[in-house]
């Protein structure tokens, strides 16, 4: 299975105009390549050297409400004339709702593991020969978070038992 991994330097987050450009490039690549796609913000360990971020890092990784980015961009006299264009570009990006980023700090093992998990999930790889094989691990890979099958199963069993008891009670009344 193949998956496309698009690396983007994190310093583009410090400039709203460049970040909108990165979003457009990522979206265009995702639509044209037609493969499962993972966008990675690389060099996260160096981001503070490029300047202060206007918003929290989650804003950039999850690509949240981009109207704030357009408003921030409009404070620059150069981009003020292109506000309508930027609004339309942001509208296209938000309408598709496909673009998000996984942060990568090569110095942090957990960060590398998260990128590997995102790529594995994108290309359909769930388990290799050495991985733990269980329904809980499979659901965690599919859902993207820890999935507690046992606790969910217990709740589901109680619900089904309650429904069965209600049906039996109705049958007894008839």
mmCIF file of N, CA and C in Angstrom, residues 24-156:
data_model
loop_
_atom_site.group_PDB
_atom_site.id
_atom_site.type_symbol
_atom_site.label_atom_id
_atom_site.label_comp_id
_atom_site.label_asym_id
_atom_site.label_seq_id
_atom_site.Cartn_x
_atom_site.Cartn_y
_atom_site.Cartn_z
ATOM 1 N N UNK A 24 -3.136 25.628 0.371
ATOM 2 C CA UNK A 24 -3.567 25.444 -1.018
ATOM 3 C C UNK A 24 -2.724 24.377 -1.717
ATOM 4 N N UNK A 25 -1.432 24.403 -1.491
ATOM 5 C CA UNK A 25 -0.542 23.406 -2.091
ATOM 6 C C UNK A 25 -0.876 22.009 -1.568
ATOM 7 N N UNK A 26 -1.089 21.892 -0.267
ATOM 8 C CA UNK A 26 -1.422 20.593 0.317
ATOM 9 C C UNK A 26 -2.737 20.064 -0.235
ATOM 10 N N UNK A 27 -3.748 20.916 -0.298
ATOM 11 C CA UNK A 27 -5.043 20.493 -0.820
ATOM 12 C C UNK A 27 -4.936 20.082 -2.279
ATOM 13 N N UNK A 28 -4.236 20.871 -3.073
ATOM 14 C CA UNK A 28 -4.058 20.548 -4.484
ATOM 15 C C UNK A 28 -3.343 19.216 -4.665
ATOM 16 N N UNK A 29 -2.306 18.992 -3.878
ATOM 17 C CA UNK A 29 -1.563 17.733 -3.946
ATOM 18 C C UNK A 29 -2.458 16.564 -3.550
ATOM 19 N N UNK A 30 -3.240 16.744 -2.501
ATOM 20 C CA UNK A 30 -4.125 15.674 -2.055
ATOM 21 C C UNK A 30 -5.135 15.300 -3.133
ATOM 22 N N UNK A 31 -5.644 16.287 -3.837
ATOM 23 C CA UNK A 31 -6.652 16.025 -4.860
ATOM 24 C C UNK A 31 -6.062 15.440 -6.135
ATOM 25 N N UNK A 32 -4.852 15.823 -6.487
ATOM 26 C CA UNK A 32 -4.256 15.362 -7.735
ATOM 27 C C UNK A 32 -3.518 14.033 -7.621
ATOM 28 N N UNK A 33 -2.910 13.769 -6.493
ATOM 29 C CA UNK A 33 -2.127 12.542 -6.341
ATOM 30 C C UNK A 33 -3.045 11.331 -6.157
ATOM 31 N N UNK A 34 -4.185 11.508 -5.545
ATOM 32 C CA UNK A 34 -5.170 10.453 -5.353
ATOM 33 C C UNK A 34 -4.613 9.240 -4.615
ATOM 34 N N UNK A 35 -3.863 9.502 -3.572
ATOM 35 C CA UNK A 35 -3.377 8.486 -2.652
ATOM 36 C C UNK A 35 -3.764 8.903 -1.246
ATOM 37 N N UNK A 36 -3.803 7.966 -0.312
ATOM 38 C CA UNK A 36 -3.951 8.389 1.083
ATOM 39 C C UNK A 36 -2.822 9.369 1.402
ATOM 40 N N UNK A 37 -3.136 10.402 2.122
ATOM 41 C CA UNK A 37 -2.216 11.531 2.247
ATOM 42 C C UNK A 37 -2.034 11.931 3.710
ATOM 43 N N UNK A 38 -0.799 12.187 4.099
ATOM 44 C CA UNK A 38 -0.488 12.695 5.434
ATOM 45 C C UNK A 38 0.354 13.949 5.269
ATOM 46 N N UNK A 39 -0.123 15.047 5.812
ATOM 47 C CA UNK A 39 0.635 16.306 5.810
ATOM 48 C C UNK A 39 1.395 16.403 7.125
ATOM 49 N N UNK A 40 2.678 16.678 7.044
ATOM 50 C CA UNK A 40 3.528 16.723 8.226
ATOM 51 C C UNK A 40 4.168 18.103 8.341
ATOM 52 N N UNK A 41 4.014 18.733 9.508
ATOM 53 C CA UNK A 41 4.728 19.976 9.809
ATOM 54 C C UNK A 41 6.064 19.578 10.415
ATOM 55 N N UNK A 42 7.110 19.679 9.636
ATOM 56 C CA UNK A 42 8.423 19.238 10.097
ATOM 57 C C UNK A 42 9.178 20.380 10.770
ATOM 58 N N UNK A 43 10.269 20.023 11.418
ATOM 59 C CA UNK A 43 11.158 20.972 12.099
ATOM 60 C C UNK A 43 10.441 21.734 13.215
ATOM 61 N N UNK A 44 9.568 21.037 13.943
ATOM 62 C CA UNK A 44 8.845 21.687 15.034
ATOM 63 C C UNK A 44 9.784 22.136 16.152
ATOM 64 N N UNK A 45 10.938 21.501 16.257
ATOM 65 C CA UNK A 45 11.895 21.899 17.279
ATOM 66 C C UNK A 45 12.523 23.256 16.978
ATOM 67 N N UNK A 46 12.411 23.721 15.736
ATOM 68 C CA UNK A 46 13.013 24.994 15.333
ATOM 69 C C UNK A 46 11.996 26.117 15.154
ATOM 70 N N UNK A 47 10.727 25.857 15.410
ATOM 71 C CA UNK A 47 9.687 26.835 15.085
ATOM 72 C C UNK A 47 9.844 28.152 15.837
ATOM 73 N N UNK A 48 10.317 28.106 17.062
ATOM 74 C CA UNK A 48 10.451 29.334 17.845
ATOM 75 C C UNK A 48 11.536 30.245 17.288
ATOM 76 N N UNK A 49 12.473 29.705 16.527
ATOM 77 C CA UNK A 49 13.536 30.520 15.937
ATOM 78 C C UNK A 49 13.014 31.408 14.809
ATOM 79 N N UNK A 50 11.872 31.048 14.237
ATOM 80 C CA UNK A 50 11.340 31.785 13.092
ATOM 81 C C UNK A 50 10.385 32.894 13.478
ATOM 82 N N UNK A 51 10.018 32.970 14.722
ATOM 83 C CA UNK A 51 9.115 34.019 15.169
ATOM 84 C C UNK A 51 7.962 33.450 15.967
ATOM 85 N N UNK A 52 7.172 34.358 16.506
ATOM 86 C CA UNK A 52 6.048 33.972 17.348
ATOM 87 C C UNK A 52 4.858 33.594 16.481
ATOM 88 N N UNK A 53 4.165 32.535 16.874
ATOM 89 C CA UNK A 53 2.953 32.124 16.178
ATOM 90 C C UNK A 53 1.794 33.026 16.604
ATOM 91 N N UNK A 54 0.940 33.359 15.665
ATOM 92 C CA UNK A 54 -0.211 34.204 15.969
ATOM 93 C C UNK A 54 -1.267 33.451 16.769
ATOM 94 N N UNK A 55 -1.318 32.119 16.609
ATOM 95 C CA UNK A 55 -2.315 31.287 17.278
ATOM 96 C C UNK A 55 -1.630 30.077 17.890
ATOM 97 N N UNK A 56 -2.378 29.292 18.655
ATOM 98 C CA UNK A 56 -1.850 28.060 19.219
ATOM 99 C C UNK A 56 -1.453 27.093 18.110
ATOM 100 N N UNK A 57 -0.596 26.156 18.429
ATOM 101 C CA UNK A 57 -0.153 25.178 17.444
ATOM 102 C C UNK A 57 -1.316 24.333 16.933
ATOM 103 N N UNK A 58 -2.304 24.047 17.793
ATOM 104 C CA UNK A 58 -3.476 23.275 17.370
ATOM 105 C C UNK A 58 -4.213 23.953 16.227
ATOM 106 N N UNK A 59 -4.212 25.256 16.225
ATOM 107 C CA UNK A 59 -4.865 25.996 15.150
ATOM 108 C C UNK A 59 -4.259 25.625 13.801
ATOM 109 N N UNK A 60 -2.962 25.464 13.767
ATOM 110 C CA UNK A 60 -2.263 25.168 12.518
ATOM 111 C C UNK A 60 -2.322 23.684 12.167
ATOM 112 N N UNK A 61 -2.265 22.820 13.153
ATOM 113 C CA UNK A 61 -2.276 21.390 12.850
ATOM 114 C C UNK A 61 -3.672 20.898 12.483
ATOM 115 N N UNK A 62 -4.690 21.400 13.161
ATOM 116 C CA UNK A 62 -6.059 20.976 12.888
ATOM 117 C C UNK A 62 -6.726 21.832 11.814
ATOM 118 N N UNK A 63 -6.071 22.902 11.401
ATOM 119 C CA UNK A 63 -6.587 23.857 10.415
ATOM 120 C C UNK A 63 -8.008 24.267 10.822
ATOM 121 N N UNK A 64 -8.057 24.958 11.946
ATOM 122 C CA UNK A 64 -9.320 25.410 12.511
ATOM 123 C C UNK A 64 -9.846 26.613 11.730
ATOM 124 N N UNK A 65 -10.823 27.299 12.234
ATOM 125 C CA UNK A 65 -11.503 28.406 11.562
ATOM 126 C C UNK A 65 -10.506 29.392 10.953
ATOM 127 N N UNK A 66 -10.363 29.349 9.644
ATOM 128 C CA UNK A 66 -9.346 30.149 8.957
ATOM 129 C C UNK A 66 -9.731 31.611 8.780
ATOM 130 N N UNK A 67 -10.934 31.986 9.154
ATOM 131 C CA UNK A 67 -11.314 33.397 9.059
ATOM 132 C C UNK A 67 -10.436 34.242 9.982
ATOM 133 N N UNK A 68 -10.013 33.675 11.105
ATOM 134 C CA UNK A 68 -9.100 34.390 12.002
ATOM 135 C C UNK A 68 -7.765 34.662 11.315
ATOM 136 N N UNK A 69 -7.331 33.722 10.509
ATOM 137 C CA UNK A 69 -6.082 33.889 9.778
ATOM 138 C C UNK A 69 -6.213 34.993 8.732
ATOM 139 N N UNK A 70 -7.355 35.060 8.064
ATOM 140 C CA UNK A 70 -7.592 36.116 7.073
ATOM 141 C C UNK A 70 -7.633 37.475 7.767
ATOM 142 N N UNK A 71 -8.279 37.536 8.941
ATOM 143 C CA UNK A 71 -8.316 38.791 9.695
ATOM 144 C C UNK A 71 -6.915 39.214 10.108
ATOM 145 N N UNK A 72 -6.121 38.258 10.545
ATOM 146 C CA UNK A 72 -4.747 38.558 10.940
ATOM 147 C C UNK A 72 -3.931 39.005 9.732
ATOM 148 N N UNK A 73 -4.179 38.400 8.604
ATOM 149 C CA UNK A 73 -3.478 38.746 7.375
ATOM 150 C C UNK A 73 -3.869 40.145 6.893
ATOM 151 N N UNK A 74 -5.114 40.532 7.130
ATOM 152 C CA UNK A 74 -5.595 41.849 6.690
ATOM 153 C C UNK A 74 -4.939 42.989 7.457
ATOM 154 N N UNK A 75 -4.310 42.705 8.581
ATOM 155 C CA UNK A 75 -3.621 43.760 9.320
ATOM 156 C C UNK A 75 -2.344 44.212 8.603
ATOM 157 N N UNK A 76 -1.858 43.398 7.689
ATOM 158 C CA UNK A 76 -0.687 43.750 6.885
ATOM 159 C C UNK A 76 -1.156 44.615 5.699
ATOM 160 N N UNK A 77 -0.582 45.819 5.510
ATOM 161 C CA UNK A 77 -1.033 46.704 4.431
ATOM 162 C C UNK A 77 -0.918 46.073 3.039
ATOM 163 N N UNK A 78 0.069 45.233 2.820
ATOM 164 C CA UNK A 78 0.238 44.605 1.509
ATOM 165 C C UNK A 78 -0.918 43.659 1.191
ATOM 166 N N UNK A 79 -1.332 42.888 2.172
ATOM 167 C CA UNK A 79 -2.378 41.883 1.950
ATOM 168 C C UNK A 79 -3.789 42.448 2.084
ATOM 169 N N UNK A 80 -3.913 43.674 2.594
ATOM 170 C CA UNK A 80 -5.233 44.276 2.758
ATOM 171 C C UNK A 80 -5.971 44.345 1.421
ATOM 172 N N UNK A 81 -5.243 44.618 0.339
ATOM 173 C CA UNK A 81 -5.862 44.706 -0.990
ATOM 174 C C UNK A 81 -6.325 43.345 -1.509
ATOM 175 N N UNK A 82 -5.797 42.268 -0.944
ATOM 176 C CA UNK A 82 -6.120 40.926 -1.428
ATOM 177 C C UNK A 82 -7.008 40.149 -0.457
ATOM 178 N N UNK A 83 -7.706 40.874 0.399
ATOM 179 C CA UNK A 83 -8.545 40.218 1.404
ATOM 180 C C UNK A 83 -9.592 39.314 0.758
ATOM 181 N N UNK A 84 -10.256 39.795 -0.248
ATOM 182 C CA UNK A 84 -11.318 39.000 -0.902
ATOM 183 C C UNK A 84 -10.743 37.717 -1.504
ATOM 184 N N UNK A 85 -9.574 37.807 -2.132
ATOM 185 C CA UNK A 85 -8.917 36.631 -2.692
ATOM 186 C C UNK A 85 -8.585 35.628 -1.590
ATOM 187 N N UNK A 86 -8.015 36.119 -0.500
ATOM 188 C CA UNK A 86 -7.673 35.233 0.614
ATOM 189 C C UNK A 86 -8.921 34.596 1.234
ATOM 190 N N UNK A 87 -10.006 35.350 1.310
ATOM 191 C CA UNK A 87 -11.249 34.792 1.833
ATOM 192 C C UNK A 87 -11.745 33.649 0.958
ATOM 193 N N UNK A 88 -11.650 33.808 -0.346
ATOM 194 C CA UNK A 88 -12.101 32.759 -1.266
ATOM 195 C C UNK A 88 -11.194 31.528 -1.207
ATOM 196 N N UNK A 89 -9.894 31.748 -1.096
ATOM 197 C CA UNK A 89 -8.965 30.618 -0.968
ATOM 198 C C UNK A 89 -9.253 29.836 0.316
ATOM 199 N N UNK A 90 -9.454 30.556 1.397
ATOM 200 C CA UNK A 90 -9.758 29.928 2.682
ATOM 201 C C UNK A 90 -11.091 29.186 2.596
ATOM 202 N N UNK A 91 -12.048 29.753 1.908
ATOM 203 C CA UNK A 91 -13.347 29.113 1.749
ATOM 204 C C UNK A 91 -13.225 27.777 1.013
ATOM 205 N N UNK A 92 -12.412 27.735 -0.019
ATOM 206 C CA UNK A 92 -12.189 26.481 -0.755
ATOM 207 C C UNK A 92 -11.546 25.439 0.159
ATOM 208 N N UNK A 93 -10.546 25.848 0.905
ATOM 209 C CA UNK A 93 -9.840 24.930 1.806
ATOM 210 C C UNK A 93 -10.806 24.379 2.861
ATOM 211 N N UNK A 94 -11.622 25.247 3.443
ATOM 212 C CA UNK A 94 -12.557 24.810 4.477
ATOM 213 C C UNK A 94 -13.689 23.966 3.906
ATOM 214 N N UNK A 95 -14.120 24.260 2.687
ATOM 215 C CA UNK A 95 -15.192 23.473 2.076
ATOM 216 C C UNK A 95 -14.772 22.026 1.857
ATOM 217 N N UNK A 96 -13.534 21.820 1.460
ATOM 218 C CA UNK A 96 -13.052 20.450 1.294
ATOM 219 C C UNK A 96 -12.849 19.777 2.643
ATOM 220 N N UNK A 97 -12.336 20.499 3.613
ATOM 221 C CA UNK A 97 -12.145 19.959 4.959
ATOM 222 C C UNK A 97 -11.190 18.779 5.023
ATOM 223 N N UNK A 98 -10.225 18.714 4.135
ATOM 224 C CA UNK A 98 -9.310 17.574 4.072
ATOM 225 C C UNK A 98 -7.958 17.831 4.721
ATOM 226 N N UNK A 99 -7.551 19.080 4.802
ATOM 227 C CA UNK A 99 -6.181 19.397 5.187
ATOM 228 C C UNK A 99 -6.047 19.477 6.702
ATOM 229 N N UNK A 100 -5.098 18.716 7.214
ATOM 230 C CA UNK A 100 -4.659 18.817 8.600
ATOM 231 C C UNK A 100 -3.194 18.393 8.623
ATOM 232 N N UNK A 101 -2.517 18.651 9.714
ATOM 233 C CA UNK A 101 -1.090 18.373 9.787
ATOM 234 C C UNK A 101 -0.760 17.579 11.039
ATOM 235 N N UNK A 102 0.268 16.762 10.925
ATOM 236 C CA UNK A 102 0.826 16.052 12.066
ATOM 237 C C UNK A 102 2.165 16.712 12.366
ATOM 238 N N UNK A 103 2.375 17.209 13.584
ATOM 239 C CA UNK A 103 3.653 17.867 13.888
ATOM 240 C C UNK A 103 4.776 16.840 14.055
ATOM 241 N N UNK A 104 5.959 17.195 13.577
ATOM 242 C CA UNK A 104 7.115 16.309 13.684
ATOM 243 C C UNK A 104 8.298 17.057 14.269
ATOM 244 N N UNK A 105 8.746 16.581 15.416
ATOM 245 C CA UNK A 105 9.981 17.042 16.030
ATOM 246 C C UNK A 105 10.902 15.839 16.036
ATOM 247 N N UNK A 106 11.904 15.841 15.207
ATOM 248 C CA UNK A 106 12.761 14.677 15.035
ATOM 249 C C UNK A 106 13.514 14.320 16.304
ATOM 250 N N UNK A 107 13.615 15.253 17.246
ATOM 251 C CA UNK A 107 14.293 15.003 18.517
ATOM 252 C C UNK A 107 13.397 14.266 19.524
ATOM 253 N N UNK A 108 12.118 14.176 19.243
ATOM 254 C CA UNK A 108 11.144 13.600 20.158
ATOM 255 C C UNK A 108 10.619 12.274 19.607
ATOM 256 N N UNK A 109 10.878 11.171 20.316
ATOM 257 C CA UNK A 109 10.462 9.845 19.850
ATOM 258 C C UNK A 109 8.944 9.740 19.729
ATOM 259 N N UNK A 110 8.218 10.355 20.654
ATOM 260 C CA UNK A 110 6.759 10.311 20.616
ATOM 261 C C UNK A 110 6.217 10.993 19.363
ATOM 262 N N UNK A 111 6.819 12.089 18.974
ATOM 263 C CA UNK A 111 6.419 12.801 17.767
ATOM 264 C C UNK A 111 6.645 11.942 16.520
ATOM 265 N N UNK A 112 7.772 11.279 16.464
ATOM 266 C CA UNK A 112 8.072 10.393 15.330
ATOM 267 C C UNK A 112 7.087 9.230 15.309
ATOM 268 N N UNK A 113 6.761 8.700 16.494
ATOM 269 C CA UNK A 113 5.805 7.599 16.580
ATOM 270 C C UNK A 113 4.425 8.030 16.081
ATOM 271 N N UNK A 114 4.006 9.246 16.417
ATOM 272 C CA UNK A 114 2.705 9.738 15.967
ATOM 273 C C UNK A 114 2.654 9.896 14.454
ATOM 274 N N UNK A 115 3.749 10.348 13.864
ATOM 275 C CA UNK A 115 3.797 10.463 12.405
ATOM 276 C C UNK A 115 3.735 9.073 11.775
ATOM 277 N N UNK A 116 4.479 8.138 12.340
ATOM 278 C CA UNK A 116 4.454 6.764 11.818
ATOM 279 C C UNK A 116 3.059 6.163 11.933
ATOM 280 N N UNK A 117 2.368 6.412 13.032
ATOM 281 C CA UNK A 117 1.011 5.902 13.197
ATOM 282 C C UNK A 117 0.061 6.510 12.169
ATOM 283 N N UNK A 118 0.219 7.812 11.908
ATOM 284 C CA UNK A 118 -0.641 8.475 10.932
ATOM 285 C C UNK A 118 -0.415 7.897 9.535
ATOM 286 N N UNK A 119 0.841 7.639 9.197
ATOM 287 C CA UNK A 119 1.151 7.061 7.887
ATOM 288 C C UNK A 119 0.639 5.625 7.808
ATOM 289 N N UNK A 120 0.840 4.858 8.874
ATOM 290 C CA UNK A 120 0.341 3.477 8.901
ATOM 291 C C UNK A 120 -1.177 3.444 8.746
ATOM 292 N N UNK A 121 -1.863 4.348 9.426
ATOM 293 C CA UNK A 121 -3.317 4.408 9.326
ATOM 294 C C UNK A 121 -3.742 4.808 7.910
ATOM 295 N N UNK A 122 -3.017 5.739 7.303
ATOM 296 C CA UNK A 122 -3.367 6.205 5.962
ATOM 297 C C UNK A 122 -3.196 5.113 4.909
ATOM 298 N N UNK A 123 -2.149 4.309 5.034
ATOM 299 C CA UNK A 123 -1.928 3.300 3.995
ATOM 300 C C UNK A 123 -2.586 1.970 4.318
ATOM 301 N N UNK A 124 -3.308 1.877 5.431
ATOM 302 C CA UNK A 124 -4.053 0.673 5.746
ATOM 303 C C UNK A 124 -3.268 -0.369 6.506
ATOM 304 N N UNK A 125 -2.041 -0.065 6.890
ATOM 305 C CA UNK A 125 -1.242 -1.014 7.648
ATOM 306 C C UNK A 125 -1.721 -1.001 9.083
ATOM 307 N N UNK A 126 -2.144 -2.127 9.572
ATOM 308 C CA UNK A 126 -2.595 -2.188 10.961
ATOM 309 C C UNK A 126 -1.623 -2.937 11.836
ATOM 310 N N UNK A 127 -1.209 -4.101 11.374
ATOM 311 C CA UNK A 127 -0.344 -4.930 12.190
ATOM 312 C C UNK A 127 0.737 -5.565 11.345
ATOM 313 N N UNK A 128 1.923 -5.585 11.892
ATOM 314 C CA UNK A 128 3.003 -6.349 11.298
ATOM 315 C C UNK A 128 3.123 -7.663 12.041
ATOM 316 N N UNK A 129 4.146 -8.410 11.779
ATOM 317 C CA UNK A 129 4.328 -9.703 12.423
ATOM 318 C C UNK A 129 4.607 -9.575 13.912
ATOM 319 N N UNK A 130 5.232 -8.491 14.325
ATOM 320 C CA UNK A 130 5.653 -8.370 15.716
ATOM 321 C C UNK A 130 4.688 -7.552 16.562
ATOM 322 N N UNK A 131 3.680 -6.927 15.957
ATOM 323 C CA UNK A 131 2.761 -6.098 16.728
ATOM 324 C C UNK A 131 1.777 -6.964 17.513
ATOM 325 N N UNK A 132 1.280 -6.374 18.576
ATOM 326 C CA UNK A 132 0.281 -7.028 19.416
ATOM 327 C C UNK A 132 -1.025 -7.108 18.633
ATOM 328 N N UNK A 133 -1.577 -8.291 18.533
ATOM 329 C CA UNK A 133 -2.812 -8.484 17.775
ATOM 330 C C UNK A 133 -3.981 -8.645 18.744
ATOM 331 N N UNK A 134 -4.807 -7.625 18.786
ATOM 332 C CA UNK A 134 -6.012 -7.705 19.598
ATOM 333 C C UNK A 134 -7.031 -6.745 19.008
ATOM 334 N N UNK A 135 -8.280 -6.984 19.333
ATOM 335 C CA UNK A 135 -9.336 -6.112 18.832
ATOM 336 C C UNK A 135 -9.176 -4.697 19.365
ATOM 337 N N UNK A 136 -8.746 -4.561 20.620
ATOM 338 C CA UNK A 136 -8.553 -3.236 21.201
ATOM 339 C C UNK A 136 -7.472 -2.458 20.450
ATOM 340 N N UNK A 137 -6.356 -3.124 20.111
ATOM 341 C CA UNK A 137 -5.282 -2.459 19.376
ATOM 342 C C UNK A 137 -5.739 -2.103 17.967
ATOM 343 N N UNK A 138 -6.508 -2.985 17.333
ATOM 344 C CA UNK A 138 -7.021 -2.710 15.989
ATOM 345 C C UNK A 138 -7.943 -1.504 16.007
ATOM 346 N N UNK A 139 -8.852 -1.447 16.985
ATOM 347 C CA UNK A 139 -9.777 -0.321 17.069
ATOM 348 C C UNK A 139 -9.041 0.970 17.402
ATOM 349 N N UNK A 140 -7.993 0.896 18.206
ATOM 350 C CA UNK A 140 -7.206 2.087 18.515
ATOM 351 C C UNK A 140 -6.542 2.624 17.268
ATOM 352 N N UNK A 141 -6.042 1.740 16.417
ATOM 353 C CA UNK A 141 -5.426 2.172 15.163
ATOM 354 C C UNK A 141 -6.458 2.765 14.225
ATOM 355 N N UNK A 142 -7.643 2.174 14.175
ATOM 356 C CA UNK A 142 -8.687 2.648 13.271
ATOM 357 C C UNK A 142 -9.287 3.965 13.734
ATOM 358 N N UNK A 143 -9.533 4.074 15.033
ATOM 359 C CA UNK A 143 -10.177 5.269 15.571
ATOM 360 C C UNK A 143 -9.171 6.398 15.750
ATOM 361 N N UNK A 144 -7.928 6.056 15.998
ATOM 362 C CA UNK A 144 -6.909 7.074 16.189
ATOM 363 C C UNK A 144 -6.740 7.472 17.639
ATOM 364 N N UNK A 145 -7.393 6.783 18.520
ATOM 365 C CA UNK A 145 -7.277 7.052 19.953
ATOM 366 C C UNK A 145 -7.358 5.723 20.671
ATOM 367 N N UNK A 146 -7.085 5.743 21.942
ATOM 368 C CA UNK A 146 -7.201 4.507 22.703
ATOM 369 C C UNK A 146 -8.654 4.087 22.731
ATOM 370 N N UNK A 147 -8.900 2.869 22.330
ATOM 371 C CA UNK A 147 -10.251 2.338 22.278
ATOM 372 C C UNK A 147 -10.364 1.263 23.332
ATOM 373 N N UNK A 148 -11.269 1.426 24.252
ATOM 374 C CA UNK A 148 -11.439 0.482 25.341
ATOM 375 C C UNK A 148 -12.623 -0.420 25.017
ATOM 376 N N UNK A 149 -12.326 -1.490 24.287
ATOM 377 C CA UNK A 149 -13.364 -2.395 23.826
ATOM 378 C C UNK A 149 -14.105 -3.044 24.976
ATOM 379 N N UNK A 150 -13.382 -3.452 25.998
ATOM 380 C CA UNK A 150 -14.004 -4.167 27.108
ATOM 381 C C UNK A 150 -15.050 -3.305 27.802
ATOM 382 N N UNK A 151 -14.736 -2.052 28.079
ATOM 383 C CA UNK A 151 -15.705 -1.197 28.768
ATOM 384 C C UNK A 151 -16.892 -0.877 27.858
ATOM 385 N N UNK A 152 -16.644 -0.719 26.579
ATOM 386 C CA UNK A 152 -17.724 -0.465 25.633
ATOM 387 C C UNK A 152 -18.610 -1.690 25.504
ATOM 388 N N UNK A 153 -17.997 -2.864 25.467
ATOM 389 C CA UNK A 153 -18.751 -4.107 25.370
ATOM 390 C C UNK A 153 -19.643 -4.299 26.583
ATOM 391 N N UNK A 154 -19.139 -3.977 27.771
ATOM 392 C CA UNK A 154 -19.929 -4.122 28.995
ATOM 393 C C UNK A 154 -21.162 -3.228 28.957
ATOM 394 N N UNK A 155 -20.999 -1.998 28.511
ATOM 395 C CA UNK A 155 -22.132 -1.072 28.412
ATOM 396 C C UNK A 155 -23.129 -1.578 27.380
ATOM 397 N N UNK A 156 -22.620 -2.061 26.255
ATOM 398 C CA UNK A 156 -23.497 -2.565 25.200
ATOM 399 C C UNK A 156 -24.278 -3.786 25.686
#
